[in-house]
mmCIF file as gemmi writes it, N, C-alpha and C atoms, coordinates in Angstrom:
data_model
loop_
_atom_site.group_PDB
_atom_site.id
_atom_site.type_symbol
_atom_site.label_atom_id
_atom_site.label_alt_id
_atom_site.label_comp_id
_atom_site.label_asym_id
_atom_site.label_entity_id
_atom_site.label_seq_id
_atom_site.pdbx_PDB_ins_code
_atom_site.Cartn_x
_atom_site.Cartn_y
_atom_site.Cartn_z
_atom_site.occupancy
_atom_site.B_iso_or_equiv
_atom_site.pdbx_formal_charge
_atom_site.auth_seq_id
_atom_site.auth_asym_id
_atom_site.pdbx_PDB_model_num
ATOM 1 N N . UNK Axp A 1 ? -4.635 11.182 4.341 1 0 ? 1 A 1
ATOM 2 C CA . UNK Axp A 1 ? -4.327 10.468 3.122 1 0 ? 1 A 1
ATOM 3 C C . UNK Axp A 1 ? -5.071 9.142 3.124 1 0 ? 1 A 1
ATOM 4 N N . UNK Axp A 2 ? -5.549 8.785 1.938 1 0 ? 2 A 1
ATOM 5 C CA . UNK Axp A 2 ? -6.225 7.501 1.78 1 0 ? 2 A 1
ATOM 6 C C . UNK Axp A 2 ? -5.395 6.632 0.854 1 0 ? 2 A 1
ATOM 7 N N . UNK Axp A 3 ? -5.522 5.344 1.034 1 0 ? 3 A 1
ATOM 8 C CA . UNK Axp A 3 ? -4.771 4.408 0.198 1 0 ? 3 A 1
ATOM 9 C C . UNK Axp A 3 ? -5.657 3.245 -0.225 1 0 ? 3 A 1
ATOM 10 N N . UNK Axp A 4 ? -5.391 2.746 -1.417 1 0 ? 4 A 1
ATOM 11 C CA . UNK Axp A 4 ? -6.059 1.554 -1.942 1 0 ? 4 A 1
ATOM 12 C C . UNK Axp A 4 ? -4.988 0.722 -2.628 1 0 ? 4 A 1
ATOM 13 N N . UNK Axp A 5 ? -5.054 -0.578 -2.442 1 0 ? 5 A 1
ATOM 14 C CA . UNK Axp A 5 ? -4.136 -1.48 -3.124 1 0 ? 5 A 1
ATOM 15 C C . UNK Axp A 5 ? -4.94 -2.263 -4.155 1 0 ? 5 A 1
ATOM 16 N N . UNK Axp A 6 ? -4.478 -2.23 -5.387 1 0 ? 6 A 1
ATOM 17 C CA . UNK Axp A 6 ? -5.099 -3.012 -6.445 1 0 ? 6 A 1
ATOM 18 C C . UNK Axp A 6 ? -4.632 -4.457 -6.264 1 0 ? 6 A 1
ATOM 19 N N . UNK Axp A 7 ? -5.467 -5.245 -5.622 1 0 ? 7 A 1
ATOM 20 C CA . UNK Axp A 7 ? -5.081 -6.611 -5.277 1 0 ? 7 A 1
ATOM 21 C C . UNK Axp A 7 ? -4.983 -7.523 -6.503 1 0 ? 7 A 1
ATOM 22 N N . UNK Axp A 8 ? -5.493 -7.086 -7.627 1 0 ? 8 A 1
ATOM 23 C CA . UNK Axp A 8 ? -5.309 -7.878 -8.843 1 0 ? 8 A 1
ATOM 24 C C . UNK Axp A 8 ? -3.895 -7.678 -9.399 1 0 ? 8 A 1
ATOM 25 N N . UNK Axp A 9 ? -3.271 -6.561 -9.069 1 0 ? 9 A 1
ATOM 26 C CA . UNK Axp A 9 ? -1.887 -6.307 -9.488 1 0 ? 9 A 1
ATOM 27 C C . UNK Axp A 9 ? -0.879 -6.795 -8.452 1 0 ? 9 A 1
ATOM 28 N N . UNK Axp A 10 ? -1.255 -6.737 -7.191 1 0 ? 10 A 1
ATOM 29 C CA . UNK Axp A 10 ? -0.338 -7.097 -6.097 1 0 ? 10 A 1
ATOM 30 C C . UNK Axp A 10 ? 0.162 -8.531 -6.283 1 0 ? 10 A 1
ATOM 31 N N . UNK Axp A 11 ? 1.476 -8.696 -6.178 1 0 ? 11 A 1
ATOM 32 C CA . UNK Axp A 11 ? 2.094 -10.008 -6.335 1 0 ? 11 A 1
ATOM 33 C C . UNK Axp A 11 ? 2.656 -10.543 -5.023 1 0 ? 11 A 1
ATOM 34 N N . UNK Axp A 12 ? 2.425 -9.835 -3.925 1 0 ? 12 A 1
ATOM 35 C CA . UNK Axp A 12 ? 2.867 -10.314 -2.616 1 0 ? 12 A 1
ATOM 36 C C . UNK Axp A 12 ? 4.353 -10.154 -2.352 1 0 ? 12 A 1
ATOM 37 N N . UNK Axp A 13 ? 5.004 -9.184 -3.004 1 0 ? 13 A 1
ATOM 38 C CA . UNK Axp A 13 ? 6.425 -8.951 -2.745 1 0 ? 13 A 1
ATOM 39 C C . UNK Axp A 13 ? 6.667 -8.408 -1.34 1 0 ? 13 A 1
ATOM 40 N N . UNK Axp A 14 ? 5.663 -7.78 -0.758 1 0 ? 14 A 1
ATOM 41 C CA . UNK Axp A 14 ? 5.657 -7.302 0.63 1 0 ? 14 A 1
ATOM 42 C C . UNK Axp A 14 ? 6.631 -6.164 0.908 1 0 ? 14 A 1
ATOM 43 N N . UNK Axp A 15 ? 7.06 -5.437 -0.1 1 0 ? 15 A 1
ATOM 44 C CA . UNK Axp A 15 ? 7.904 -4.267 0.145 1 0 ? 15 A 1
ATOM 45 C C . UNK Axp A 15 ? 7.158 -3.258 1.008 1 0 ? 15 A 1
ATOM 46 N N . UNK Axp A 16 ? 5.854 -3.111 0.775 1 0 ? 16 A 1
ATOM 47 C CA . UNK Axp A 16 ? 5.051 -2.178 1.554 1 0 ? 16 A 1
ATOM 48 C C . UNK Axp A 16 ? 5.014 -2.568 3.031 1 0 ? 16 A 1
ATOM 49 N N . UNK Axp A 17 ? 4.972 -3.853 3.303 1 0 ? 17 A 1
ATOM 50 C CA . UNK Axp A 17 ? 4.935 -4.344 4.685 1 0 ? 17 A 1
ATOM 51 C C . UNK Axp A 17 ? 6.223 -3.983 5.41 1 0 ? 17 A 1
ATOM 52 N N . UNK Axp A 18 ? 7.345 -4.097 4.737 1 0 ? 18 A 1
ATOM 53 C CA . UNK Axp A 18 ? 8.623 -3.754 5.355 1 0 ? 18 A 1
ATOM 54 C C . UNK Axp A 18 ? 8.774 -2.252 5.554 1 0 ? 18 A 1
ATOM 55 N N . UNK Axp A 19 ? 8.246 -1.466 4.618 1 0 ? 19 A 1
ATOM 56 C CA . UNK Axp A 19 ? 8.409 -0.017 4.678 1 0 ? 19 A 1
ATOM 57 C C . UNK Axp A 19 ? 7.387 0.684 5.565 1 0 ? 19 A 1
ATOM 58 N N . UNK Axp A 20 ? 6.176 0.136 5.666 1 0 ? 20 A 1
ATOM 59 C CA . UNK Axp A 20 ? 5.116 0.755 6.473 1 0 ? 20 A 1
ATOM 60 C C . UNK Axp A 20 ? 4.307 -0.313 7.199 1 0 ? 20 A 1
ATOM 61 N N . UNK Axp A 21 ? 4.919 -0.994 8.168 1 0 ? 21 A 1
ATOM 62 C CA . UNK Axp A 21 ? 4.243 -2.11 8.841 1 0 ? 21 A 1
ATOM 63 C C . UNK Axp A 21 ? 3.023 -1.712 9.666 1 0 ? 21 A 1
ATOM 64 N N . UNK Axp A 22 ? 2.87 -0.436 9.987 1 0 ? 22 A 1
ATOM 65 C CA . UNK Axp A 22 ? 1.679 -0.001 10.734 1 0 ? 22 A 1
ATOM 66 C C . UNK Axp A 22 ? 0.465 0.157 9.821 1 0 ? 22 A 1
ATOM 67 N N . UNK Axp A 23 ? 0.689 0.146 8.508 1 0 ? 23 A 1
ATOM 68 C CA . UNK Axp A 23 ? -0.396 0.319 7.547 1 0 ? 23 A 1
ATOM 69 C C . UNK Axp A 23 ? -0.657 -0.961 6.753 1 0 ? 23 A 1
ATOM 70 N N . UNK Axp A 24 ? 0.402 -1.669 6.387 1 0 ? 24 A 1
ATOM 71 C CA . UNK Axp A 24 ? 0.291 -2.877 5.566 1 0 ? 24 A 1
ATOM 72 C C . UNK Axp A 24 ? 0.689 -4.102 6.383 1 0 ? 24 A 1
ATOM 73 N N . UNK Axp A 25 ? -0.035 -5.201 6.169 1 0 ? 25 A 1
ATOM 74 C CA . UNK Axp A 25 ? 0.255 -6.44 6.894 1 0 ? 25 A 1
ATOM 75 C C . UNK Axp A 25 ? 0.029 -7.622 5.954 1 0 ? 25 A 1
ATOM 76 N N . UNK Axp A 26 ? 0.974 -8.529 5.951 1 0 ? 26 A 1
ATOM 77 C CA . UNK Axp A 26 ? 0.84 -9.73 5.138 1 0 ? 26 A 1
ATOM 78 C C . UNK Axp A 26 ? 0.095 -10.77 5.963 1 0 ? 26 A 1
ATOM 79 N N . UNK Axp A 27 ? -0.99 -11.265 5.422 1 0 ? 27 A 1
ATOM 80 C CA . UNK Axp A 27 ? -1.814 -12.273 6.09 1 0 ? 27 A 1
ATOM 81 C C . UNK Axp A 27 ? -1.588 -13.585 5.357 1 0 ? 27 A 1
ATOM 82 N N . UNK Axp A 28 ? -0.943 -14.517 6.022 1 0 ? 28 A 1
ATOM 83 C CA . UNK Axp A 28 ? -0.556 -15.742 5.335 1 0 ? 28 A 1
ATOM 84 C C . UNK Axp A 28 ? 0.66 -15.437 4.476 1 0 ? 28 A 1
ATOM 85 N N . UNK Axp A 29 ? 0.823 -16.136 3.39 1 0 ? 29 A 1
ATOM 86 C CA . UNK Axp A 29 ? 1.987 -15.911 2.537 1 0 ? 29 A 1
ATOM 87 C C . UNK Axp A 29 ? 1.765 -14.824 1.489 1 0 ? 29 A 1
ATOM 88 N N . UNK Axp A 30 ? 0.525 -14.622 1.063 1 0 ? 30 A 1
ATOM 89 C CA . UNK Axp A 30 ? 0.3 -13.661 -0.014 1 0 ? 30 A 1
ATOM 90 C C . UNK Axp A 30 ? -0.899 -12.746 0.179 1 0 ? 30 A 1
ATOM 91 N N . UNK Axp A 31 ? -1.673 -12.901 1.236 1 0 ? 31 A 1
ATOM 92 C CA . UNK Axp A 31 ? -2.844 -12.056 1.45 1 0 ? 31 A 1
ATOM 93 C C . UNK Axp A 31 ? -2.457 -10.756 2.127 1 0 ? 31 A 1
ATOM 94 N N . UNK Axp A 32 ? -2.738 -9.639 1.485 1 0 ? 32 A 1
ATOM 95 C CA . UNK Axp A 32 ? -2.359 -8.34 2.025 1 0 ? 32 A 1
ATOM 96 C C . UNK Axp A 32 ? -3.548 -7.667 2.678 1 0 ? 32 A 1
ATOM 97 N N . UNK Axp A 33 ? -3.355 -7.219 3.914 1 0 ? 33 A 1
ATOM 98 C CA . UNK Axp A 33 ? -4.328 -6.4 4.625 1 0 ? 33 A 1
ATOM 99 C C . UNK Axp A 33 ? -3.719 -5.013 4.744 1 0 ? 33 A 1
ATOM 100 N N . UNK Axp A 34 ? -4.557 -3.969 4.688 1 0 ? 34 A 1
ATOM 101 C CA . UNK Axp A 34 ? -4.031 -2.612 4.793 1 0 ? 34 A 1
ATOM 102 C C . UNK Axp A 34 ? -5.093 -1.662 5.314 1 0 ? 34 A 1
ATOM 103 N N . UNK Axp A 35 ? -4.64 -0.555 5.887 1 0 ? 35 A 1
ATOM 104 C CA . UNK Axp A 35 ? -5.535 0.483 6.38 1 0 ? 35 A 1
ATOM 105 C C . UNK Axp A 35 ? -5.813 1.451 5.239 1 0 ? 35 A 1
ATOM 106 N N . UNK Axp A 36 ? -7.078 1.726 4.959 1 0 ? 36 A 1
ATOM 107 C CA . UNK Axp A 36 ? -7.401 2.669 3.891 1 0 ? 36 A 1
ATOM 108 C C . UNK Axp A 36 ? -7.149 4.107 4.323 1 0 ? 36 A 1
ATOM 109 N N . UNK Axp A 37 ? -7.332 4.387 5.606 1 0 ? 37 A 1
ATOM 110 C CA . UNK Axp A 37 ? -7.036 5.713 6.147 1 0 ? 37 A 1
ATOM 111 C C . UNK Axp A 37 ? -5.655 5.654 6.785 1 0 ? 37 A 1
ATOM 112 N N . UNK Axp A 38 ? -4.713 6.385 6.219 1 0 ? 38 A 1
ATOM 113 C CA . UNK Axp A 38 ? -3.327 6.355 6.693 1 0 ? 38 A 1
ATOM 114 C C . UNK Axp A 38 ? -3.151 7.335 7.846 1 0 ? 38 A 1
ATOM 115 N N . UNK Axp A 39 ? -2.633 6.861 8.985 1 0 ? 39 A 1
ATOM 116 C CA . UNK Axp A 39 ? -2.357 7.78 10.094 1 0 ? 39 A 1
ATOM 117 C C . UNK Axp A 39 ? -1.37 8.868 9.656 1 0 ? 39 A 1
ATOM 118 N N . UNK Axp A 40 ? -1.539 10.079 10.184 1 0 ? 40 A 1
ATOM 119 C CA . UNK Axp A 40 ? -0.696 11.21 9.79 1 0 ? 40 A 1
ATOM 120 C C . UNK Axp A 40 ? 0.791 10.913 9.92 1 0 ? 40 A 1
ATOM 121 N N . UNK Axp A 41 ? 1.167 10.207 10.956 1 0 ? 41 A 1
ATOM 122 C CA . UNK Axp A 41 ? 2.596 9.939 11.177 1 0 ? 41 A 1
ATOM 123 C C . UNK Axp A 41 ? 3.16 8.856 10.26 1 0 ? 41 A 1
ATOM 124 N N . UNK Axp A 42 ? 2.333 8.271 9.404 1 0 ? 42 A 1
ATOM 125 C CA . UNK Axp A 42 ? 2.78 7.214 8.496 1 0 ? 42 A 1
ATOM 126 C C . UNK Axp A 42 ? 2.783 7.642 7.035 1 0 ? 42 A 1
ATOM 127 N N . UNK Axp A 43 ? 2.432 8.891 6.763 1 0 ? 43 A 1
ATOM 128 C CA . UNK Axp A 43 ? 2.308 9.371 5.392 1 0 ? 43 A 1
ATOM 129 C C . UNK Axp A 43 ? 3.566 9.183 4.556 1 0 ? 43 A 1
ATOM 130 N N . UNK Axp A 44 ? 4.712 9.576 5.09 1 0 ? 44 A 1
ATOM 131 C CA . UNK Axp A 44 ? 5.964 9.468 4.325 1 0 ? 44 A 1
ATOM 132 C C . UNK Axp A 44 ? 6.321 8.007 4.055 1 0 ? 44 A 1
ATOM 133 N N . UNK Axp A 45 ? 6.103 7.146 5.051 1 0 ? 45 A 1
ATOM 134 C CA . UNK Axp A 45 ? 6.395 5.721 4.871 1 0 ? 45 A 1
ATOM 135 C C . UNK Axp A 45 ? 5.497 5.109 3.788 1 0 ? 45 A 1
ATOM 136 N N . UNK Axp A 46 ? 4.235 5.51 3.775 1 0 ? 46 A 1
ATOM 137 C CA . UNK Axp A 46 ? 3.305 4.965 2.785 1 0 ? 46 A 1
ATOM 138 C C . UNK Axp A 46 ? 3.65 5.484 1.389 1 0 ? 46 A 1
ATOM 139 N N . UNK Axp A 47 ? 4.034 6.747 1.28 1 0 ? 47 A 1
ATOM 140 C CA . UNK Axp A 47 ? 4.467 7.277 -0.023 1 0 ? 47 A 1
ATOM 141 C C . UNK Axp A 47 ? 5.689 6.505 -0.532 1 0 ? 47 A 1
ATOM 142 N N . UNK Axp A 48 ? 6.609 6.208 0.368 1 0 ? 48 A 1
ATOM 143 C CA . UNK Axp A 48 ? 7.796 5.438 -0.022 1 0 ? 48 A 1
ATOM 144 C C . UNK Axp A 48 ? 7.393 4.023 -0.446 1 0 ? 48 A 1
ATOM 145 N N . UNK Axp A 49 ? 6.466 3.42 0.307 1 0 ? 49 A 1
ATOM 146 C CA . UNK Axp A 49 ? 5.999 2.072 -0.036 1 0 ? 49 A 1
ATOM 147 C C . UNK Axp A 49 ? 5.351 2.059 -1.425 1 0 ? 49 A 1
ATOM 148 N N . UNK Axp A 50 ? 4.557 3.076 -1.728 1 0 ? 50 A 1
ATOM 149 C CA . UNK Axp A 50 ? 3.91 3.157 -3.039 1 0 ? 50 A 1
ATOM 150 C C . UNK Axp A 50 ? 4.957 3.296 -4.144 1 0 ? 50 A 1
ATOM 151 N N . UNK Axp A 51 ? 5.982 4.105 -3.891 1 0 ? 51 A 1
ATOM 152 C CA . UNK Axp A 51 ? 7.04 4.305 -4.885 1 0 ? 51 A 1
ATOM 153 C C . UNK Axp A 51 ? 7.864 3.049 -5.098 1 0 ? 51 A 1
ATOM 154 N N . UNK Axp A 52 ? 8.051 2.261 -4.053 1 0 ? 52 A 1
ATOM 155 C CA . UNK Axp A 52 ? 8.889 1.062 -4.126 1 0 ? 52 A 1
ATOM 156 C C . UNK Axp A 52 ? 8.145 -0.191 -4.572 1 0 ? 52 A 1
ATOM 157 N N . UNK Axp A 53 ? 6.822 -0.132 -4.659 1 0 ? 53 A 1
ATOM 158 C CA . UNK Axp A 53 ? 6.047 -1.308 -5.069 1 0 ? 53 A 1
ATOM 159 C C . UNK Axp A 53 ? 6.465 -1.728 -6.48 1 0 ? 53 A 1
ATOM 160 N N . UNK Axp A 54 ? 6.963 -2.946 -6.65 1 0 ? 54 A 1
ATOM 161 C CA . UNK Axp A 54 ? 7.45 -3.396 -7.963 1 0 ? 54 A 1
ATOM 162 C C . UNK Axp A 54 ? 6.39 -3.397 -9.06 1 0 ? 54 A 1
ATOM 163 N N . UNK Axp A 55 ? 5.114 -3.543 -8.688 1 0 ? 55 A 1
ATOM 164 C CA . UNK Axp A 55 ? 4.047 -3.585 -9.694 1 0 ? 55 A 1
ATOM 165 C C . UNK Axp A 55 ? 3.14 -2.358 -9.626 1 0 ? 55 A 1
ATOM 166 N N . UNK Axp A 56 ? 3.539 -1.355 -8.833 1 0 ? 56 A 1
ATOM 167 C CA . UNK Axp A 56 ? 2.788 -0.098 -8.696 1 0 ? 56 A 1
ATOM 168 C C . UNK Axp A 56 ? 1.311 -0.344 -8.384 1 0 ? 56 A 1
ATOM 169 N N . UNK Axp A 57 ? 1.049 -1.187 -7.385 1 0 ? 57 A 1
ATOM 170 C CA . UNK Axp A 57 ? -0.315 -1.557 -7.016 1 0 ? 57 A 1
ATOM 171 C C . UNK Axp A 57 ? -0.929 -0.635 -5.97 1 0 ? 57 A 1
ATOM 172 N N . UNK Axp A 58 ? -0.151 0.28 -5.389 1 0 ? 58 A 1
ATOM 173 C CA . UNK Axp A 58 ? -0.644 1.139 -4.313 1 0 ? 58 A 1
ATOM 174 C C . UNK Axp A 58 ? -1.022 2.505 -4.866 1 0 ? 58 A 1
ATOM 175 N N . UNK Axp A 59 ? -2.269 2.911 -4.629 1 0 ? 59 A 1
ATOM 176 C CA . UNK Axp A 59 ? -2.762 4.225 -5.042 1 0 ? 59 A 1
ATOM 177 C C . UNK Axp A 59 ? -2.946 5.089 -3.803 1 0 ? 59 A 1
ATOM 178 N N . UNK Axp A 60 ? -2.565 6.36 -3.905 1 0 ? 60 A 1
ATOM 179 C CA . UNK Axp A 60 ? -2.625 7.282 -2.771 1 0 ? 60 A 1
ATOM 180 C C . UNK Axp A 60 ? -3.416 8.531 -3.1 1 0 ? 60 A 1
ATOM 181 N N . UNK Axp A 61 ? -3.964 9.132 -2.045 1 0 ? 61 A 1
ATOM 182 C CA . UNK Axp A 61 ? -4.595 10.445 -2.159 1 0 ? 61 A 1
ATOM 183 C C . UNK Axp A 61 ? -5.625 10.539 -3.249 1 0 ? 61 A 1
ATOM 184 N N . UNK Axp A 62 ? -5.472 11.554 -4.133 1 0 ? 62 A 1
ATOM 185 C CA . UNK Axp A 62 ? -6.451 11.806 -5.2 1 0 ? 62 A 1
ATOM 186 C C . UNK Axp A 62 ? -6.501 10.658 -6.203 1 0 ? 62 A 1
ATOM 187 N N . UNK Axp A 63 ? -5.413 9.912 -6.356 1 0 ? 63 A 1
ATOM 188 C CA . UNK Axp A 63 ? -5.394 8.774 -7.269 1 0 ? 63 A 1
ATOM 189 C C . UNK Axp A 63 ? -6.448 7.755 -6.886 1 0 ? 63 A 1
ATOM 190 N N . UNK Axp A 64 ? -6.763 7.682 -5.584 1 0 ? 64 A 1
ATOM 191 C CA . UNK Axp A 64 ? -7.714 6.693 -5.092 1 0 ? 64 A 1
ATOM 192 C C . UNK Axp A 64 ? -9.084 6.91 -5.722 1 0 ? 64 A 1
ATOM 193 N N . UNK Axp A 65 ? -9.542 8.164 -5.799 1 0 ? 65 A 1
ATOM 194 C CA . UNK Axp A 65 ? -10.872 8.409 -6.335 1 0 ? 65 A 1
ATOM 195 C C . UNK Axp A 65 ? -10.923 8.332 -7.85 1 0 ? 65 A 1
ATOM 196 N N . UNK Axp A 66 ? -9.797 8.641 -8.53 1 0 ? 66 A 1
ATOM 197 C CA . UNK Axp A 66 ? -9.822 8.636 -9.989 1 0 ? 66 A 1
ATOM 198 C C . UNK Axp A 66 ? -9.306 7.345 -10.597 1 0 ? 66 A 1
ATOM 199 N N . UNK Axp A 67 ? -8.423 6.631 -9.907 1 0 ? 67 A 1
ATOM 200 C CA . UNK Axp A 67 ? -7.799 5.47 -10.496 1 0 ? 67 A 1
ATOM 201 C C . UNK Axp A 67 ? -8.344 4.135 -10.054 1 0 ? 67 A 1
ATOM 202 N N . UNK Axp A 68 ? -9 4.077 -8.915 1 0 ? 68 A 1
ATOM 203 C CA . UNK Axp A 68 ? -9.484 2.788 -8.398 1 0 ? 68 A 1
ATOM 204 C C . UNK Axp A 68 ? -10.951 2.598 -8.744 1 0 ? 68 A 1
ATOM 205 N N . UNK Axp A 69 ? -11.302 1.378 -8.989 1 0 ? 69 A 1
ATOM 206 C CA . UNK Axp A 69 ? -12.708 1.06 -9.274 1 0 ? 69 A 1
ATOM 207 C C . UNK Axp A 69 ? -13.13 -0.11 -8.437 1 0 ? 69 A 1
């Protein structure tokens, strides 16, 4: 699974960091770092993080190629 975060939408709520800390990391107070290639054992956590994102800034799987620019 691949992931992309639309950093123009991201507001730094950090729900993804709490739900999938092995993939998402808050750098400073609002800078988000993340792994584009999601480890197999983190897939469910990342799907949950994407669903819980208040601004729906996380794109997964096929959405990455069609929705991100």
